[in-house]
Short mmCIF file of N, CA and C in Angstrom, two decimals:
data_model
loop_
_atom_site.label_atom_id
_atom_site.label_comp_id
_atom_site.label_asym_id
_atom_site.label_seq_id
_atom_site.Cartn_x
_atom_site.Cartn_y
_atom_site.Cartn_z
N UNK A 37 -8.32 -106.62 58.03
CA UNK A 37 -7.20 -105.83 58.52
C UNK A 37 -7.76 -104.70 59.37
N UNK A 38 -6.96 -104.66 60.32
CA UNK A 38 -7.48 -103.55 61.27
C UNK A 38 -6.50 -102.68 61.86
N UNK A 39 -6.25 -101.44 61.89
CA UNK A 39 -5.06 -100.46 62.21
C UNK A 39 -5.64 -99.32 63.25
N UNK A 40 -5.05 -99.37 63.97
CA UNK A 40 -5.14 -98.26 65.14
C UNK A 40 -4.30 -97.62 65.67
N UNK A 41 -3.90 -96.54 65.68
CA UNK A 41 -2.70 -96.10 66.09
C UNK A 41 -2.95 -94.33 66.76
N UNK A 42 -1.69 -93.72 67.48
CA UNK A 42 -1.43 -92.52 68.21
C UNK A 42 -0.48 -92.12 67.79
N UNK A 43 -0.21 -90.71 67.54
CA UNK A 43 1.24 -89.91 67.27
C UNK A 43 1.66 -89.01 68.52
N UNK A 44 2.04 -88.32 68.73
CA UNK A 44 2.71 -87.25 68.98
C UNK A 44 3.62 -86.49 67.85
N UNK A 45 4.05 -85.04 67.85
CA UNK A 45 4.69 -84.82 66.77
C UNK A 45 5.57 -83.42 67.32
N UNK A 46 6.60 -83.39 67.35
CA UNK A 46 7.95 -81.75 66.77
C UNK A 46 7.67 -81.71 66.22
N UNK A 47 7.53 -79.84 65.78
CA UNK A 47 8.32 -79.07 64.61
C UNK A 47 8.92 -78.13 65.09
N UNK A 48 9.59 -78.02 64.35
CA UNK A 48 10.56 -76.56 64.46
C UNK A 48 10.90 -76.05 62.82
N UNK A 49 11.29 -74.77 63.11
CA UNK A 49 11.68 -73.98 61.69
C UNK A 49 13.10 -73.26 61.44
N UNK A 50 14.08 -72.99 60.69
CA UNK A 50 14.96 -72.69 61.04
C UNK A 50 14.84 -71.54 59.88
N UNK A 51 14.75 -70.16 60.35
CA UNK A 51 14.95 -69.19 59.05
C UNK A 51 15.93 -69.08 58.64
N UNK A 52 16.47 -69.04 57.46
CA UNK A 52 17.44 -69.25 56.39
C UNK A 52 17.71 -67.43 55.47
N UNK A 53 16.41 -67.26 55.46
CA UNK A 53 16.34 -64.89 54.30
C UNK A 53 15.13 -65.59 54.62
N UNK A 54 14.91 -64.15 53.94
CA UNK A 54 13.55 -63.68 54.04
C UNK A 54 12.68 -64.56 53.41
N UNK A 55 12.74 -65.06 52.54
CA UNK A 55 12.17 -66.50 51.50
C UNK A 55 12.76 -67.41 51.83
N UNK A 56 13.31 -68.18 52.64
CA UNK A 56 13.70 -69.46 52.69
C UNK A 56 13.77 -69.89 53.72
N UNK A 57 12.95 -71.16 54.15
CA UNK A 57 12.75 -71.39 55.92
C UNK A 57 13.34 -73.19 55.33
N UNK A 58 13.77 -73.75 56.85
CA UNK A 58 13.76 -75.56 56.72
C UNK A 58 13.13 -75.65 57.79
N UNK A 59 12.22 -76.71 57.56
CA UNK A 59 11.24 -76.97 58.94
C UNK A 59 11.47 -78.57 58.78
N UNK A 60 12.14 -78.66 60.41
CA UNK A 60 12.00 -80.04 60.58
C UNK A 60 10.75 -81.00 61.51
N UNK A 61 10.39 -82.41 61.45
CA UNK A 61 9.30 -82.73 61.81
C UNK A 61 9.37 -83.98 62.59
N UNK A 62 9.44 -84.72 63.79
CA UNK A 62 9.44 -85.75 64.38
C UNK A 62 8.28 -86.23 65.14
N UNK A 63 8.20 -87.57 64.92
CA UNK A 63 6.68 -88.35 65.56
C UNK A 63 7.05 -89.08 65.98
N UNK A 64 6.71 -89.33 67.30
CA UNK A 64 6.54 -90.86 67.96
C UNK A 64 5.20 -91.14 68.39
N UNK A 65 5.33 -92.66 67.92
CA UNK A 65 3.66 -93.28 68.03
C UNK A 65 3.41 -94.59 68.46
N UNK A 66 1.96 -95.16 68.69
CA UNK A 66 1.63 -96.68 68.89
C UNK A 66 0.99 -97.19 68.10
N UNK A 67 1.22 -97.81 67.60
CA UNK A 67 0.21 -98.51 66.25
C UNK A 67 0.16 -100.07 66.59
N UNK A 68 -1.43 -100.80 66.18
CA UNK A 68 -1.65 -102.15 66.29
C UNK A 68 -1.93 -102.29 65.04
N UNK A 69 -1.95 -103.54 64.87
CA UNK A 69 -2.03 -104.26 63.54
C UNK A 69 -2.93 -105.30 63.81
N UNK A 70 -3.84 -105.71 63.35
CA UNK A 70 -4.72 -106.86 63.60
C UNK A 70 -4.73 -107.62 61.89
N UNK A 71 -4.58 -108.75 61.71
CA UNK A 71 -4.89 -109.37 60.38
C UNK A 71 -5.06 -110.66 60.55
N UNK A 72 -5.37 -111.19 59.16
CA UNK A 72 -5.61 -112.85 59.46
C UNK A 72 -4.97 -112.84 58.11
N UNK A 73 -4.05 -114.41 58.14
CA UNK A 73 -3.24 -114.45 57.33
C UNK A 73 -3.99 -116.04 56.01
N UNK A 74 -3.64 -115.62 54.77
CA UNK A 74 -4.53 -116.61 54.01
C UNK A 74 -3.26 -117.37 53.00
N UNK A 75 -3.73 -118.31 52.57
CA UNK A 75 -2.37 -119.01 51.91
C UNK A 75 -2.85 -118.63 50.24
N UNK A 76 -2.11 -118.16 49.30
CA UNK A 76 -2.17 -118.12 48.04
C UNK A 76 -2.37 -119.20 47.15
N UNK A 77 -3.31 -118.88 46.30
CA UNK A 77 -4.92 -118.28 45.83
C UNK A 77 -5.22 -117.91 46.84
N UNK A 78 -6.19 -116.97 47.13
CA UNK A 78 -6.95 -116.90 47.62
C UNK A 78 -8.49 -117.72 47.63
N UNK A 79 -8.96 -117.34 48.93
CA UNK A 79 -10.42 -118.74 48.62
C UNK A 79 -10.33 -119.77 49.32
N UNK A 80 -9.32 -119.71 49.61
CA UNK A 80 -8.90 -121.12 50.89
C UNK A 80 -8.83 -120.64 52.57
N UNK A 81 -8.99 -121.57 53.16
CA UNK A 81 -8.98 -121.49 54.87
C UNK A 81 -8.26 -120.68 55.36
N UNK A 82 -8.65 -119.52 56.12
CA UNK A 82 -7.36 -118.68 56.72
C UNK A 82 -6.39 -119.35 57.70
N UNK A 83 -5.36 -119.23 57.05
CA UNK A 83 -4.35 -119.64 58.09
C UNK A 83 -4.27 -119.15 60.16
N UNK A 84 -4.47 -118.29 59.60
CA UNK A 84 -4.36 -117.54 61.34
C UNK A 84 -4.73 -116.11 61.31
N UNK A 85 -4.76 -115.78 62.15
CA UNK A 85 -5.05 -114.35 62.64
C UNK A 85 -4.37 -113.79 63.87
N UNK A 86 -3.60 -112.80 63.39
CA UNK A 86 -2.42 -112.01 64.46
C UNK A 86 -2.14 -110.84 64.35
N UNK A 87 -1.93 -110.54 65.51
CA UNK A 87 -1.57 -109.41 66.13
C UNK A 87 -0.24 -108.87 66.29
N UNK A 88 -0.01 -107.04 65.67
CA UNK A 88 1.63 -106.83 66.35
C UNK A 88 0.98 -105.43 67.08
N UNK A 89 1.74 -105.13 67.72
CA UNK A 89 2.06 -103.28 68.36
C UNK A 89 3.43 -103.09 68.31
N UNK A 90 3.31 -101.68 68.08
CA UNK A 90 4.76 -101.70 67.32
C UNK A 90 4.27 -99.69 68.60
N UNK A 91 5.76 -99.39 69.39
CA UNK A 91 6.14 -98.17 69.72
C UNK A 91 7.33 -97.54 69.46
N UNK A 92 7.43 -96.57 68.80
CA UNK A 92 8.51 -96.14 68.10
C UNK A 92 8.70 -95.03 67.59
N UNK A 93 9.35 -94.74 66.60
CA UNK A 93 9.09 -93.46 65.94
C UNK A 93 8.58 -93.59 64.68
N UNK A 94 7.68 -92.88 64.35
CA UNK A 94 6.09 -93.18 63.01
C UNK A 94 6.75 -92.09 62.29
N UNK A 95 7.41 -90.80 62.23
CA UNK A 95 7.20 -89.57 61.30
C UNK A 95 8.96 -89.31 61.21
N UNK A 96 9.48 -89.01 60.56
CA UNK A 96 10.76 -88.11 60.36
C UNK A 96 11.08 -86.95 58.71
N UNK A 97 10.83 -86.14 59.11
CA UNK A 97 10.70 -85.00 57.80
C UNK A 97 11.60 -83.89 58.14
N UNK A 98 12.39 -83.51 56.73
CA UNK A 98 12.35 -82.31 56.88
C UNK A 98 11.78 -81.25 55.17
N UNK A 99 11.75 -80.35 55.83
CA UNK A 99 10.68 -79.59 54.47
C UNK A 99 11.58 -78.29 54.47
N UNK A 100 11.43 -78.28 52.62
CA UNK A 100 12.45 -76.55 52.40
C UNK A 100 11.46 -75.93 52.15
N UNK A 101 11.22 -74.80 52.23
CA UNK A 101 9.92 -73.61 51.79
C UNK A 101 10.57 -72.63 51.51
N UNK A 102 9.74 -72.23 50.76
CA UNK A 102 9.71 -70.48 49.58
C UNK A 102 8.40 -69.90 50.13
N UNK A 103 8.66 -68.57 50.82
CA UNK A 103 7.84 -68.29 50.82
C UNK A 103 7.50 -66.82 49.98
N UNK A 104 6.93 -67.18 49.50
CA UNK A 104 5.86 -66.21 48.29
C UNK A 104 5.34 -64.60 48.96
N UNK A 105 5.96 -63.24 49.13
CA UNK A 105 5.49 -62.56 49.47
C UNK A 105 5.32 -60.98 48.63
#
C-alpha cells in the first residue's frame, strides 16, 4: 500500500467572551492510493494492483475552546 497526498487548509475563529472561541477548519486535497488486491486467505496470487486519485475536500472541523486565563 502506498499513499501520497497534499492539503491546503482555512481557519477562522469566531469569539464568543472572553473564554469561549469556535474555530472552524476546511481542507482541500490530492491523495493517491496505490495497492494490490489479494483474494482471502491470504498466501495466494495477488489478484491485481490499482490505482485511485481522489481531489476533493480531505478536512472539515469545527472546535469549541476554553480558554484558561
Amino acid at each position: 500500500v502506498r499513499l501520497v497526498g497534499s492539503e491546503m487548509c482555512i481557519r477562522d475563529r469566531l469569539y464568543l467572551s472572553p473564554h469561549w472561541n469556535i474555530e472552524f477548519t476546511a481542507g482541500i486535497g490530492y491523495v493517491r492510493f496505490e495497492y494490490d488486491k489479494a483474494p482471502f486467505p491470504a498466501g495466494r496470487e495477488v489478484a491485481g494492483s490499482y490505482r485511485n486519485d481522489y481531489f476533493g475536500p480531505t478536512k472539515l472541523g469545527i472546535s469549541i475552546m476554553y480558554i484558561i486565563k
